[in-house]
mmCIF file of C-alpha atoms in Angstrom:
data_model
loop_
_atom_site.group_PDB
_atom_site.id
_atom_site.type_symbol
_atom_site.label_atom_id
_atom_site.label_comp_id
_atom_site.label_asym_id
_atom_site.label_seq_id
_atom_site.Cartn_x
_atom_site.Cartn_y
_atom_site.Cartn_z
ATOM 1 C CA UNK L 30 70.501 98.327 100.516
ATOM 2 C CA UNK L 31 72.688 100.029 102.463
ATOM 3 C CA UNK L 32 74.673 101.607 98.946
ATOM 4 C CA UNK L 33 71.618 102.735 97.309
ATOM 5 C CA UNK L 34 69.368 103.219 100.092
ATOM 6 C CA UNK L 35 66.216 103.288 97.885
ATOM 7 C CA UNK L 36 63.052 105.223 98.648
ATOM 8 C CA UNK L 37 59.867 106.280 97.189
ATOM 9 C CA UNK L 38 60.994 109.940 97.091
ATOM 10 C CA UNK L 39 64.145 108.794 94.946
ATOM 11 C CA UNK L 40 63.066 106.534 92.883
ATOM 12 C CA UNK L 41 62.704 106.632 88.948
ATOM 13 C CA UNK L 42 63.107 103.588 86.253
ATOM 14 C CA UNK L 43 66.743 104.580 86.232
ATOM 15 C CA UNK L 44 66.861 103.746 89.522
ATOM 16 C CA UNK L 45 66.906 99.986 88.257
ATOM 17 C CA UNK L 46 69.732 100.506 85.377
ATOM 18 C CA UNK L 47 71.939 100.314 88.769
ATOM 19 C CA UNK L 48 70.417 96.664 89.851
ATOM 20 C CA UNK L 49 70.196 95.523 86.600
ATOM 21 C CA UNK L 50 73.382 96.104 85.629
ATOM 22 C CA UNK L 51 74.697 94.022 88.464
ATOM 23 C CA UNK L 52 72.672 91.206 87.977
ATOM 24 C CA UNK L 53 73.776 91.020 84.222
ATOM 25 C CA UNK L 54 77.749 91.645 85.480
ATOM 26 C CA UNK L 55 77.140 88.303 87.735
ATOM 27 C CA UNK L 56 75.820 86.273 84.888
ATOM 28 C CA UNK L 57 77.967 87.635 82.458
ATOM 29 C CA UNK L 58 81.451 86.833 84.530
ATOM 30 C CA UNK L 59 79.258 83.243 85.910
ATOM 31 C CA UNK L 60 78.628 82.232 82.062
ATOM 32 C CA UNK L 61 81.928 83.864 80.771
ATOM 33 C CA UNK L 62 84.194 81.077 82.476
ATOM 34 C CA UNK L 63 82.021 78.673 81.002
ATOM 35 C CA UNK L 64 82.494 79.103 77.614
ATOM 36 C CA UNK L 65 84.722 76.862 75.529
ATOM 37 C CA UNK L 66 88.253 77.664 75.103
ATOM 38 C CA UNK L 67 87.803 77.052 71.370
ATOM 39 C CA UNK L 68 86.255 80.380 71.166
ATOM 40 C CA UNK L 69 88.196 83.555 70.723
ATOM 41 C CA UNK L 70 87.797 85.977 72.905
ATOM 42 C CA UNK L 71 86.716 88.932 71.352
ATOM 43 C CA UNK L 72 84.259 86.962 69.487
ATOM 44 C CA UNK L 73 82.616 86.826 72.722
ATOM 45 C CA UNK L 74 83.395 90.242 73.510
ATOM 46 C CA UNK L 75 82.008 91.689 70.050
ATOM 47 C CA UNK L 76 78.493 89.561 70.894
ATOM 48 C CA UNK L 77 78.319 90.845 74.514
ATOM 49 C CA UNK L 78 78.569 94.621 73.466
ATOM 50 C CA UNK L 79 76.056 93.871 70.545
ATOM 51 C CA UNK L 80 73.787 92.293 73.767
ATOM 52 C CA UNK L 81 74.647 95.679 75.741
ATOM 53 C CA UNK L 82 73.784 97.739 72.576
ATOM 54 C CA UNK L 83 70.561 96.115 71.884
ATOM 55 C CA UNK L 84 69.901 96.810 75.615
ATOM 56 C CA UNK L 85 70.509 100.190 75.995
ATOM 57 C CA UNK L 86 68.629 100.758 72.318
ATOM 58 C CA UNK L 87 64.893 98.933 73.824
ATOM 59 C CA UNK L 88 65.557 100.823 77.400
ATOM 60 C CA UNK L 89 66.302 104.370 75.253
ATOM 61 C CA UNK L 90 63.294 103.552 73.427
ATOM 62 C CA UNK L 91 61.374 102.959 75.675
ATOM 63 C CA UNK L 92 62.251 105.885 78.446
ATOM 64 C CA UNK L 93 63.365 108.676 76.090
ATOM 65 C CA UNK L 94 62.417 111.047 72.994
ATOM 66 C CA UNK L 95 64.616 109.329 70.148
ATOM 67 C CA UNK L 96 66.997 112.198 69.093
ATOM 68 C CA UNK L 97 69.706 111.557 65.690
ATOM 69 C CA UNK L 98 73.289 112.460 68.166
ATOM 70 C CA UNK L 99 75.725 115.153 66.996
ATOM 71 C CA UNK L 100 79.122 114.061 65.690
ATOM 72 C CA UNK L 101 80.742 114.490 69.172
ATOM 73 C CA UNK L 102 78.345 112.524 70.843
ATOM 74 C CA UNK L 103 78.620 109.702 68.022
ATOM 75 C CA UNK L 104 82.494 110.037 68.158
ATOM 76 C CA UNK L 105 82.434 109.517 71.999
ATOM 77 C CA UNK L 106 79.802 106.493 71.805
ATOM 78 C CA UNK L 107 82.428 104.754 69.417
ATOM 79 C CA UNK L 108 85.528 105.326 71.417
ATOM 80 C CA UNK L 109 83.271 104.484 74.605
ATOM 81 C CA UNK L 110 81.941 101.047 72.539
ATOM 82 C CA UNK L 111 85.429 100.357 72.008
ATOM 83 C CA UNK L 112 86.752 100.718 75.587
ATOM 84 C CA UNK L 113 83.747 98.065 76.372
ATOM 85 C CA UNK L 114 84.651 95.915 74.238
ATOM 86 C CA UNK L 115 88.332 95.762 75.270
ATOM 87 C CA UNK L 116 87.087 95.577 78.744
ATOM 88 C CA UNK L 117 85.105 92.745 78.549
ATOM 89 C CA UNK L 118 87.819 90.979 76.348
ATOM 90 C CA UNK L 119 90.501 91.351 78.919
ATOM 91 C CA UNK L 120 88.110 90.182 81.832
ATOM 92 C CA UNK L 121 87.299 87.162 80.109
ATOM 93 C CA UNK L 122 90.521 86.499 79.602
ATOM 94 C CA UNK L 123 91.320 87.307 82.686
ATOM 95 C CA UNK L 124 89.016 84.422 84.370
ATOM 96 C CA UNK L 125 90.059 81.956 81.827
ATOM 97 C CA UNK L 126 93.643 82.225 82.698
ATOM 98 C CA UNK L 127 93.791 82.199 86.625
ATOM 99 C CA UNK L 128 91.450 81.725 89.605
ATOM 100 C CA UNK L 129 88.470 83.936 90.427
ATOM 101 C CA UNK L 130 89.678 84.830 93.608
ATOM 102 C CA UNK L 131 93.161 86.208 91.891
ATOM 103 C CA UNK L 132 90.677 88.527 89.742
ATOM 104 C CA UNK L 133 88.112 89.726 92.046
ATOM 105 C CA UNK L 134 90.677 91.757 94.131
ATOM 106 C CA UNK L 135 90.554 93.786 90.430
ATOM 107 C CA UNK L 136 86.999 94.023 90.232
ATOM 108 C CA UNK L 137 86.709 95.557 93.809
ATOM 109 C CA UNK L 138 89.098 98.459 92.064
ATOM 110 C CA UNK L 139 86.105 99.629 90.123
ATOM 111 C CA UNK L 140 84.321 100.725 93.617
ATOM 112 C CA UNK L 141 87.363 102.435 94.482
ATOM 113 C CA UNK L 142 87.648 104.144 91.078
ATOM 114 C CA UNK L 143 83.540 104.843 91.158
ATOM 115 C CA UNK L 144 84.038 106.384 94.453
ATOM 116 C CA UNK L 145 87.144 108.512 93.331
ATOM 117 C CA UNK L 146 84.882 109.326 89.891
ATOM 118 C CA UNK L 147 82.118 110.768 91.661
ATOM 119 C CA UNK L 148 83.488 113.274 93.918
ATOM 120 C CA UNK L 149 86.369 114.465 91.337
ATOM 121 C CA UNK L 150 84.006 114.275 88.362
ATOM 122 C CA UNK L 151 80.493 115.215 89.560
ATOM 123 C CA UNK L 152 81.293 116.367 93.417
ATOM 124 C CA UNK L 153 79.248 113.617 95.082
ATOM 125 C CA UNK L 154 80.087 112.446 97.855
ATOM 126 C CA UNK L 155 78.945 108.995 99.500
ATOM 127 C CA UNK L 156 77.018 109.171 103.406
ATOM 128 C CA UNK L 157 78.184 107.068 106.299
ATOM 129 C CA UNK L 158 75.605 104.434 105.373
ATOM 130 C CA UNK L 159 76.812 103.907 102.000
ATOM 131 C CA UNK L 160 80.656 103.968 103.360
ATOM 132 C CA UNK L 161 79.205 101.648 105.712
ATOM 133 C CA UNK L 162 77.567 99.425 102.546
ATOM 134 C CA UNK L 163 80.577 99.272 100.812
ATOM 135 C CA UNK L 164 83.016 98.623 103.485
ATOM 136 C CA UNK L 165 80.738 95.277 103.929
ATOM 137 C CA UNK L 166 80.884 93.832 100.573
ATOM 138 C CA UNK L 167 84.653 94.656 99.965
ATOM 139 C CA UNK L 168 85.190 92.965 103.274
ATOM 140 C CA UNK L 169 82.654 90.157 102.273
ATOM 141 C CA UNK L 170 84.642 89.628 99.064
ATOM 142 C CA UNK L 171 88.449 89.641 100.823
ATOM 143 C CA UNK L 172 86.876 87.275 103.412
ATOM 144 C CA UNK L 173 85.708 84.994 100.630
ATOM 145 C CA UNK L 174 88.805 85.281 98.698
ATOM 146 C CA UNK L 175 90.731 84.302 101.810
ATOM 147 C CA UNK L 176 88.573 81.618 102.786
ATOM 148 C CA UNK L 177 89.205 80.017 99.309
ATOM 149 C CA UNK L 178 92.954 79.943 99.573
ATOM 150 C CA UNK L 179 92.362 78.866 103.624
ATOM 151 C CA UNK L 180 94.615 75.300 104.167
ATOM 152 C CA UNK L 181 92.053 73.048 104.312
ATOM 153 C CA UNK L 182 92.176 70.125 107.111
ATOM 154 C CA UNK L 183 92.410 66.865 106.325
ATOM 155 C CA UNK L 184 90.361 64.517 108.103
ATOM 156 C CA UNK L 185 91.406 61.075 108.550
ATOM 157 C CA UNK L 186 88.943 58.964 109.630
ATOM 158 C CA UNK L 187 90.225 55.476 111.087
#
């Protein structure tokens, strides 16, 4: 709450693309080191983007004027598709081969790079409150992280 700070003057239906996009990132990395080891990768990579595209296709449709994209637009869509797919591929991978808490560090990155994104890219920059948001949950996440790898006591009873 403190990141997005919603209120009624704000608000539009995109306005849940954000919340529902973290919700499906928690299932997909809670089901993703669940999946048999039998199972290539990229298959499951290749089936999550088609999940994403089929997604974004019934949202589109159902918020926006359906418009046939120019070539650029297409072109950047594919290499954009592809950059998913790879990214979802390695992160898989990357939970199947060590611990979580050796890959979260990684995935706290991506609020450093958002953060970096928007005031290079589109000059926005984040109030105290939000700082103050995203201080907690990187700090919530290290804590957890270190509480995982904590010695843990042995009790011996007698």
């Amino acid at each position: 709450l403190l990141v997005a700070q919603p209120g009624a003057s704000g608000f539009s239906p995109y306005t849940l693309f954000g919340l529902w996009s973290a919700a499906a990132v928690a299932v997909r990395d809670l089901i993703g080191r669940k999946i048999k080891l039998d199972i290539p990768g990229i298959v499951v990579a290749v089936a999550a983007g088609a999940i994403e595209i089929v997604g974004a296709g019934l949202a589109g449709l159902l918020l926006e004027q359906w418009t046939w994209p120019s070539a650029l637009t297409l072109a950047f869509a594919v290499g954009s598709s592809i950059f998913l797919i790879a990214a979802h591929w390695l992160l898989l991978t990357a939970y199947r081969a060590a611990s979580v808490s050796a890959v979260v560090p990684f995935l706290y990155m991506s609020t450093v790079w958002a953060l970096l994104s928007g005031m290079l890219i589109f000059g926005t920059f984040p109030n105290a409150l939000a700082l103050m948001g995203i201080a907690v949950i990187m700090v919530s996440g290290v804590a957890v992280v270190g509480l995982e790898r904590w010695p843990k006591k042995v009790v011996v009873s007698p």
